[in-house]
PDB file of N, CA and C in Angstrom:
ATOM      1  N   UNK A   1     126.451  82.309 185.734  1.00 95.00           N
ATOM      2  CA  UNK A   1     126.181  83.439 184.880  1.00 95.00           C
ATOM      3  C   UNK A   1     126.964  84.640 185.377  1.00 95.00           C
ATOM      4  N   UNK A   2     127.544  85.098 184.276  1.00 96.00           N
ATOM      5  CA  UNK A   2     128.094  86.617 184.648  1.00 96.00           C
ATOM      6  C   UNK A   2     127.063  87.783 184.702  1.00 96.00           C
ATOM      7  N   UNK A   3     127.160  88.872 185.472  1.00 96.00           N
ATOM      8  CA  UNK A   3     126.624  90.146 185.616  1.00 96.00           C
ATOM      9  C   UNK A   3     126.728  91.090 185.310  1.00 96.00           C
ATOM     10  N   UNK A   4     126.622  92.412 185.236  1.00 96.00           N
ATOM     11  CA  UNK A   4     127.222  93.911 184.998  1.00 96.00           C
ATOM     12  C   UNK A   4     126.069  94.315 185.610  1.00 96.00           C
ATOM     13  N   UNK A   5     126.508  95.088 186.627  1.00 96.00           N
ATOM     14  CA  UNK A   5     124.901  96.292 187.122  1.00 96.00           C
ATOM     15  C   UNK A   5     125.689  97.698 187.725  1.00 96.00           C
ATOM     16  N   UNK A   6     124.833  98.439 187.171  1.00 97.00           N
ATOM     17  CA  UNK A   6     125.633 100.185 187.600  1.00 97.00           C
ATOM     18  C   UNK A   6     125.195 100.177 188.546  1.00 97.00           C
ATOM     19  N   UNK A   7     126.231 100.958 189.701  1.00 96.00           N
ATOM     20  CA  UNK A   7     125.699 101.380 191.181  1.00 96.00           C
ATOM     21  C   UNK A   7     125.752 102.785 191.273  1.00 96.00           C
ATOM     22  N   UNK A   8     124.731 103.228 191.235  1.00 96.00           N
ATOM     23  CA  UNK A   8     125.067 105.167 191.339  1.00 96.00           C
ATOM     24  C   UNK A   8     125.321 105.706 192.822  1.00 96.00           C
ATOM     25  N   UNK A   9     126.293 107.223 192.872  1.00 95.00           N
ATOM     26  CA  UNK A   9     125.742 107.291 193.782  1.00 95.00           C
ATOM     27  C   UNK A   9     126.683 107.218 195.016  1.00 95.00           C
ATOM     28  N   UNK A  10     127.634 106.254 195.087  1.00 94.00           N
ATOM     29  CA  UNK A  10     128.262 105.766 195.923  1.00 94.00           C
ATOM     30  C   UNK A  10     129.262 107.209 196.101  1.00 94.00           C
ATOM     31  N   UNK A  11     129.481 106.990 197.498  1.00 91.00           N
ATOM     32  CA  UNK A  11     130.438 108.701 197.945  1.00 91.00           C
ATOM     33  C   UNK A  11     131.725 108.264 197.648  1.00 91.00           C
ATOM     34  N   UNK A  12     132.387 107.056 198.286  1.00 93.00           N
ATOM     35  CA  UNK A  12     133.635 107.289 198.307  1.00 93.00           C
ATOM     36  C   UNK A  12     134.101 105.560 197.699  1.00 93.00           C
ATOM     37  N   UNK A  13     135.577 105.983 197.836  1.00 95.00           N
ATOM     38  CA  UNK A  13     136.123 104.177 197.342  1.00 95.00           C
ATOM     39  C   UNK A  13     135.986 103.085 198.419  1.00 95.00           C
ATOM     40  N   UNK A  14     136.193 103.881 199.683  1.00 96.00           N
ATOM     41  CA  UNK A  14     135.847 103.143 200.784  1.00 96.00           C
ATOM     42  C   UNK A  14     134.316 102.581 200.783  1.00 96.00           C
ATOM     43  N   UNK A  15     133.316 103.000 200.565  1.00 95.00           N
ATOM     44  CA  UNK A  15     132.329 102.473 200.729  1.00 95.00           C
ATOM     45  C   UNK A  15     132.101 101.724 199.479  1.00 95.00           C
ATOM     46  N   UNK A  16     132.817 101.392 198.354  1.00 96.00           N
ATOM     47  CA  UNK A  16     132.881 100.988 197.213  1.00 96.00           C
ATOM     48  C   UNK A  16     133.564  99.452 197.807  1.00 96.00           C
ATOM     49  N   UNK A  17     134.517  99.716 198.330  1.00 96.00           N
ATOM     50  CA  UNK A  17     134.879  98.610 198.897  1.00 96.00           C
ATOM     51  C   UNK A  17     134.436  97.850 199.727  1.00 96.00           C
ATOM     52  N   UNK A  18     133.418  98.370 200.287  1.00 97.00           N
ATOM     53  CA  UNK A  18     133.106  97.919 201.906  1.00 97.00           C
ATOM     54  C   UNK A  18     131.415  96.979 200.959  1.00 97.00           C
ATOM     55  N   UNK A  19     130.777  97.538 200.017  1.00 97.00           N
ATOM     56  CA  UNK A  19     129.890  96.787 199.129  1.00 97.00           C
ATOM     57  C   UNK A  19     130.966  95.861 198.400  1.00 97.00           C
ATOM     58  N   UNK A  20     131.697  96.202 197.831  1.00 97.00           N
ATOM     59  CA  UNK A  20     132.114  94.668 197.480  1.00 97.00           C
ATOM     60  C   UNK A  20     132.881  93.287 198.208  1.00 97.00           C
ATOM     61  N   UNK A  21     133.256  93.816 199.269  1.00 97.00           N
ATOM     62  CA  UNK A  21     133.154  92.576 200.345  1.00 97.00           C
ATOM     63  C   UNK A  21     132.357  92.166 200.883  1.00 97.00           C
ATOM     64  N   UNK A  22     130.839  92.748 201.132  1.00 97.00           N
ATOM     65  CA  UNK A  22     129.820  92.099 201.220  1.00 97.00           C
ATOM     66  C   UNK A  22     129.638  91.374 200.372  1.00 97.00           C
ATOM     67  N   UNK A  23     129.254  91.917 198.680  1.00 97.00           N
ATOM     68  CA  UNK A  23     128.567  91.156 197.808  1.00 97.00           C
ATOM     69  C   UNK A  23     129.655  89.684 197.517  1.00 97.00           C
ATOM     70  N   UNK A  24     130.653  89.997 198.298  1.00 97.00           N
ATOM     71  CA  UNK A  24     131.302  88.592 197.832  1.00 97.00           C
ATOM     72  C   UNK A  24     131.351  87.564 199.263  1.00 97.00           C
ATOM     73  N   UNK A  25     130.787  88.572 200.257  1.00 97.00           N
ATOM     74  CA  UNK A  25     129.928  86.684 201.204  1.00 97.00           C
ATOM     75  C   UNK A  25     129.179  86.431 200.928  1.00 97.00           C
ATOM     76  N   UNK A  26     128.537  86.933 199.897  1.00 97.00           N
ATOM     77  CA  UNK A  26     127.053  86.528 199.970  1.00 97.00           C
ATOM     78  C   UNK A  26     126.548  84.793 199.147  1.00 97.00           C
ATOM     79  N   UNK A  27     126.016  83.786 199.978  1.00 97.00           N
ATOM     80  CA  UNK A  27     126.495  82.744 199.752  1.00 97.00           C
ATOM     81  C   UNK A  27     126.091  82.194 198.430  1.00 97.00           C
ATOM     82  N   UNK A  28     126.744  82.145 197.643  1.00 97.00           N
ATOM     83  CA  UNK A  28     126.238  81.685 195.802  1.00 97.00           C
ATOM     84  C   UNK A  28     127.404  82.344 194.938  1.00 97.00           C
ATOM     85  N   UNK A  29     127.545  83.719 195.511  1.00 98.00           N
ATOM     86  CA  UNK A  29     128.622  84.609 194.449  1.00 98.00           C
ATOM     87  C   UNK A  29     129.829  83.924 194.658  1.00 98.00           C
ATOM     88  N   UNK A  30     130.277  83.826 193.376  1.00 98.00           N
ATOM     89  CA  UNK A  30     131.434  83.152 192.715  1.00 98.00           C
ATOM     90  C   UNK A  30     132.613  83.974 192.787  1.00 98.00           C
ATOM     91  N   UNK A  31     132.418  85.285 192.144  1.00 97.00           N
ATOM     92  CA  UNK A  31     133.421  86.104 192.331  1.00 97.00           C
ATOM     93  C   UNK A  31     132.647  87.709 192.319  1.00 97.00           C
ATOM     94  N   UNK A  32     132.802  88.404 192.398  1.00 97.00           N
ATOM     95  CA  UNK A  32     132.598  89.970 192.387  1.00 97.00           C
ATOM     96  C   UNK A  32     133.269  91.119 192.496  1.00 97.00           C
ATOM     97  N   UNK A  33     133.656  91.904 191.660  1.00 98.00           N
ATOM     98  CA  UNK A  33     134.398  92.999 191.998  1.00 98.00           C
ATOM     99  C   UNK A  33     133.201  94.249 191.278  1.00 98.00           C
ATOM    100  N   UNK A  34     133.664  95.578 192.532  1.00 97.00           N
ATOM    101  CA  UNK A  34     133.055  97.124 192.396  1.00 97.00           C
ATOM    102  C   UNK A  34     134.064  98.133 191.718  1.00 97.00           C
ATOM    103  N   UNK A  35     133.886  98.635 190.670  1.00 96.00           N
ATOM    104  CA  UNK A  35     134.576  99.590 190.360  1.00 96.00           C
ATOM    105  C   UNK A  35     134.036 100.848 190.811  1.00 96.00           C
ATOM    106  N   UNK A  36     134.878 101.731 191.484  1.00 94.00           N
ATOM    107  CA  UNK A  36     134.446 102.931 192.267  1.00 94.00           C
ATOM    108  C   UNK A  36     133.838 104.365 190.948  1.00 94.00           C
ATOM    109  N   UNK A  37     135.418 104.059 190.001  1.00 94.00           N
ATOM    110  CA  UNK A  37     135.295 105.244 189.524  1.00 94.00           C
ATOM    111  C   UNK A  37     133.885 104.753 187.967  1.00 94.00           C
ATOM    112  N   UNK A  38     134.102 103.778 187.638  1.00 94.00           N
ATOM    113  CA  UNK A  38     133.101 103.140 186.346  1.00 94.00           C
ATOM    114  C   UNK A  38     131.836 102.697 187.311  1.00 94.00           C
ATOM    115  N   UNK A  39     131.579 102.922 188.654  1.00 95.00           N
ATOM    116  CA  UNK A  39     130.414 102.525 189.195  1.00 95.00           C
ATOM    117  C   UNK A  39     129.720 101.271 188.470  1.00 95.00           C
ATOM    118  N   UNK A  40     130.616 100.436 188.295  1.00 96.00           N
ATOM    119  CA  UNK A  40     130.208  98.573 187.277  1.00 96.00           C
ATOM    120  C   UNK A  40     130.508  98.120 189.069  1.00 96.00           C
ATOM    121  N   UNK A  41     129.580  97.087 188.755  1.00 97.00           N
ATOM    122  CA  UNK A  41     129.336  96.234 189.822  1.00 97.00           C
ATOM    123  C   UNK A  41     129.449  94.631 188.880  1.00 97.00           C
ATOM    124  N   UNK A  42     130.956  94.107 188.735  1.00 98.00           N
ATOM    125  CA  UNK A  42     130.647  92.709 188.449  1.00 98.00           C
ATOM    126  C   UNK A  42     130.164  91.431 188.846  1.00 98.00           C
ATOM    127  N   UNK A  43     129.671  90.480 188.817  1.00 98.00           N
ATOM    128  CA  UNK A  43     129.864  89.524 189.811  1.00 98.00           C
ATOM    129  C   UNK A  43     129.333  88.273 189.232  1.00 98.00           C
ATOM    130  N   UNK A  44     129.630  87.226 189.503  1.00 97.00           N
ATOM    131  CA  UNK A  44     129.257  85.580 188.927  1.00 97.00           C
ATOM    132  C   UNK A  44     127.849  84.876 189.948  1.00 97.00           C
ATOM    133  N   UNK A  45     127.449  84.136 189.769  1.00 96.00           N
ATOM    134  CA  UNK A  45     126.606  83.284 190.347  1.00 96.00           C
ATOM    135  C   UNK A  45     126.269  82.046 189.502  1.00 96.00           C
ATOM    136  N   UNK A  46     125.001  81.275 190.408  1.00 95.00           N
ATOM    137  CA  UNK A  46     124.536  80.226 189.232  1.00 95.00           C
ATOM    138  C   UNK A  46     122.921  80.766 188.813  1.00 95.00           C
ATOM    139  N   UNK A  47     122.816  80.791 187.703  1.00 94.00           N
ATOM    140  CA  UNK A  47     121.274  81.459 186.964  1.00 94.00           C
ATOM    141  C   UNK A  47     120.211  81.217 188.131  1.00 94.00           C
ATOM    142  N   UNK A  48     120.279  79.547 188.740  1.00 96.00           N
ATOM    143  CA  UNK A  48     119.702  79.613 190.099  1.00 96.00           C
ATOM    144  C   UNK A  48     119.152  80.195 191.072  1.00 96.00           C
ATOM    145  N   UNK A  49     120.207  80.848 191.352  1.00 96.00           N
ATOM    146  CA  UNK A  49     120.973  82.007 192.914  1.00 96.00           C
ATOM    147  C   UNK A  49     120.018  83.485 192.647  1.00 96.00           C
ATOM    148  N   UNK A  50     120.284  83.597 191.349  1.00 96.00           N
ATOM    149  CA  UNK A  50     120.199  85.177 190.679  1.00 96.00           C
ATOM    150  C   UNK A  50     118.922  85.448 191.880  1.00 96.00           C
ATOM    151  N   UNK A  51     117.628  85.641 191.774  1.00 95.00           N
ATOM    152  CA  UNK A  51     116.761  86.148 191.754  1.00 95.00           C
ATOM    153  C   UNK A  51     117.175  86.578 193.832  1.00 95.00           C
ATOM    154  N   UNK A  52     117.592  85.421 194.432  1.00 97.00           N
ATOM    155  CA  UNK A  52     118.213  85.646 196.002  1.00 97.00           C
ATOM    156  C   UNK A  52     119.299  86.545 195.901  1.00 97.00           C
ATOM    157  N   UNK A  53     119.944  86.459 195.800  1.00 97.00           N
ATOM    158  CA  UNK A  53     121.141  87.254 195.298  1.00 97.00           C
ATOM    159  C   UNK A  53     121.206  88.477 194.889  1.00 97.00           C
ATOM    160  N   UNK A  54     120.140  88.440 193.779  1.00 96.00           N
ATOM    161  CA  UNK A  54     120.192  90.194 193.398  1.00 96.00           C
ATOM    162  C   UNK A  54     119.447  90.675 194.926  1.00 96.00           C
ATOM    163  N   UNK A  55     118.635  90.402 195.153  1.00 96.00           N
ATOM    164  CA  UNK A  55     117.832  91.032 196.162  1.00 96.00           C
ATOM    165  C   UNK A  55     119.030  91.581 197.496  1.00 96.00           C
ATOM    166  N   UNK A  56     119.691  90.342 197.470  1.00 97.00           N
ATOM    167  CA  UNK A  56     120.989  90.596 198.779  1.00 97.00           C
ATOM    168  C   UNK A  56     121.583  91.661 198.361  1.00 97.00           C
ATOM    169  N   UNK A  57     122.562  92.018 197.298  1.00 97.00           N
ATOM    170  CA  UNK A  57     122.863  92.487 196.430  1.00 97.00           C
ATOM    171  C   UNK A  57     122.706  93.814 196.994  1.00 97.00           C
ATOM    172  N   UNK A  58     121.003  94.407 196.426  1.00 97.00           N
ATOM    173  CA  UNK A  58     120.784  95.615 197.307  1.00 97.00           C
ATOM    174  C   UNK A  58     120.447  95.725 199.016  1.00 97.00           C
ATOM    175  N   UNK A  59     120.532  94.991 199.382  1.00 96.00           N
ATOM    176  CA  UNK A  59     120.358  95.177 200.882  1.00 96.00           C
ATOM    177  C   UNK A  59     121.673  95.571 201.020  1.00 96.00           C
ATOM    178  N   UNK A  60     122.831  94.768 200.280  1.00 95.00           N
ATOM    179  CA  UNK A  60     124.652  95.168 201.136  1.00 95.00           C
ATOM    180  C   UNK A  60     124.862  96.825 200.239  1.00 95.00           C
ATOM    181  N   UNK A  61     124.310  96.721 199.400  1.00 96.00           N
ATOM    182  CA  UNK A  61     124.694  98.207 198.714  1.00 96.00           C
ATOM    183  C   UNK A  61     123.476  99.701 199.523  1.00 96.00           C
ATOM    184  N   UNK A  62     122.988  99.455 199.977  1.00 97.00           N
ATOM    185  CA  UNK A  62     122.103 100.244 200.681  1.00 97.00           C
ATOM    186  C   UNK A  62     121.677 100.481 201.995  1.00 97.00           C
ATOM    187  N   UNK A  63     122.638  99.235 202.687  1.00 96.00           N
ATOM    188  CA  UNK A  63     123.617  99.136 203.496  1.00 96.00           C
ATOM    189  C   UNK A  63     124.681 100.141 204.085  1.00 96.00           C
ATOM    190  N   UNK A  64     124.615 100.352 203.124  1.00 96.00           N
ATOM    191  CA  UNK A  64     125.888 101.049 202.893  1.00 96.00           C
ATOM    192  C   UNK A  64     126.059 102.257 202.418  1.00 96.00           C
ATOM    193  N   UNK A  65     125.784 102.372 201.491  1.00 95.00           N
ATOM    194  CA  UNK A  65     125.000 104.118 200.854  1.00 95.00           C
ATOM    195  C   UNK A  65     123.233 104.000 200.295  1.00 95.00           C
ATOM    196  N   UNK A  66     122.739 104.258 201.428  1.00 96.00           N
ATOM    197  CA  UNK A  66     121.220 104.687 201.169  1.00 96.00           C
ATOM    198  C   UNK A  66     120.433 104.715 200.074  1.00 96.00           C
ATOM    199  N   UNK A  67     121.216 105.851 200.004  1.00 95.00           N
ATOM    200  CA  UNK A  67     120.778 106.717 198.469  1.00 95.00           C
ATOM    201  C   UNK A  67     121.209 106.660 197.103  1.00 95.00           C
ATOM    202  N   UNK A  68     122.155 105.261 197.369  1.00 96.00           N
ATOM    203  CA  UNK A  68     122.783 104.654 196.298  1.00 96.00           C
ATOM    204  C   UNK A  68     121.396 104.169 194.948  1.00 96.00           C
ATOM    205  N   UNK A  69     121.469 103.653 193.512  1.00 96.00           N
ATOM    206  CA  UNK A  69     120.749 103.407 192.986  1.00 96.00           C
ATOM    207  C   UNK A  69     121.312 102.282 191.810  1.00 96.00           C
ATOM    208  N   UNK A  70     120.640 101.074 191.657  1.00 96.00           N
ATOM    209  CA  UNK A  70     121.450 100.369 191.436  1.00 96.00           C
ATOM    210  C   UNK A  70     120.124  99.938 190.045  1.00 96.00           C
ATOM    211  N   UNK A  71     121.133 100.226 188.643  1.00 95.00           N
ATOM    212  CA  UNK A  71     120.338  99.532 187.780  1.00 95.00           C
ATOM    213  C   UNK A  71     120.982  98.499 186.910  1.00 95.00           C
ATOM    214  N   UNK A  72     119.725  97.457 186.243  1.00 92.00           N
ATOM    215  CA  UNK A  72     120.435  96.325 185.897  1.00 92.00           C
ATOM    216  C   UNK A  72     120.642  95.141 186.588  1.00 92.00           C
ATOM    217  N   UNK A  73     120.147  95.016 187.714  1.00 86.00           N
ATOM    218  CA  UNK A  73     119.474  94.034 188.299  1.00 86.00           C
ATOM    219  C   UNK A  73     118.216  93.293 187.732  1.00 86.00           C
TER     220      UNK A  73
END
């Protein structure tokens, strides 16, 4: 299944980046990319995975920026 979830929030591209190399070890995701400036968070899995996954999801994004806010999960 494909995704779309907004990530608010995020300061810079660097930390935009640094969440989407997490969300793409995370073991199930297929593919994932973060857009810094459209704050879209894409990413693949299997319908399976989802419910583990999203949860990881925000641990690597809050991780990372705190105060980040992530809807559409």
């Amino acid at each position: 299944m494909k995704k779309t979830v907004t990530i608010k929030d995020i300061d810079c591209a660097n930390c935009a980046a640094k969440i989407e190399r997490d969300v793409q070890k995370i073991n199930g995701v297929k593919s994932a990319s973060l857009n810094f400036f459209g704050q879209r968070l894409q990413f693949e899995c299997d319908e399976e995975d989802y419910e583990r996954i999203a949860k990881e999801i925000v641990h690597c994004a809050k991780k990372v920026e705190p105060d980040c806010v992530i809807l559409g999960l």
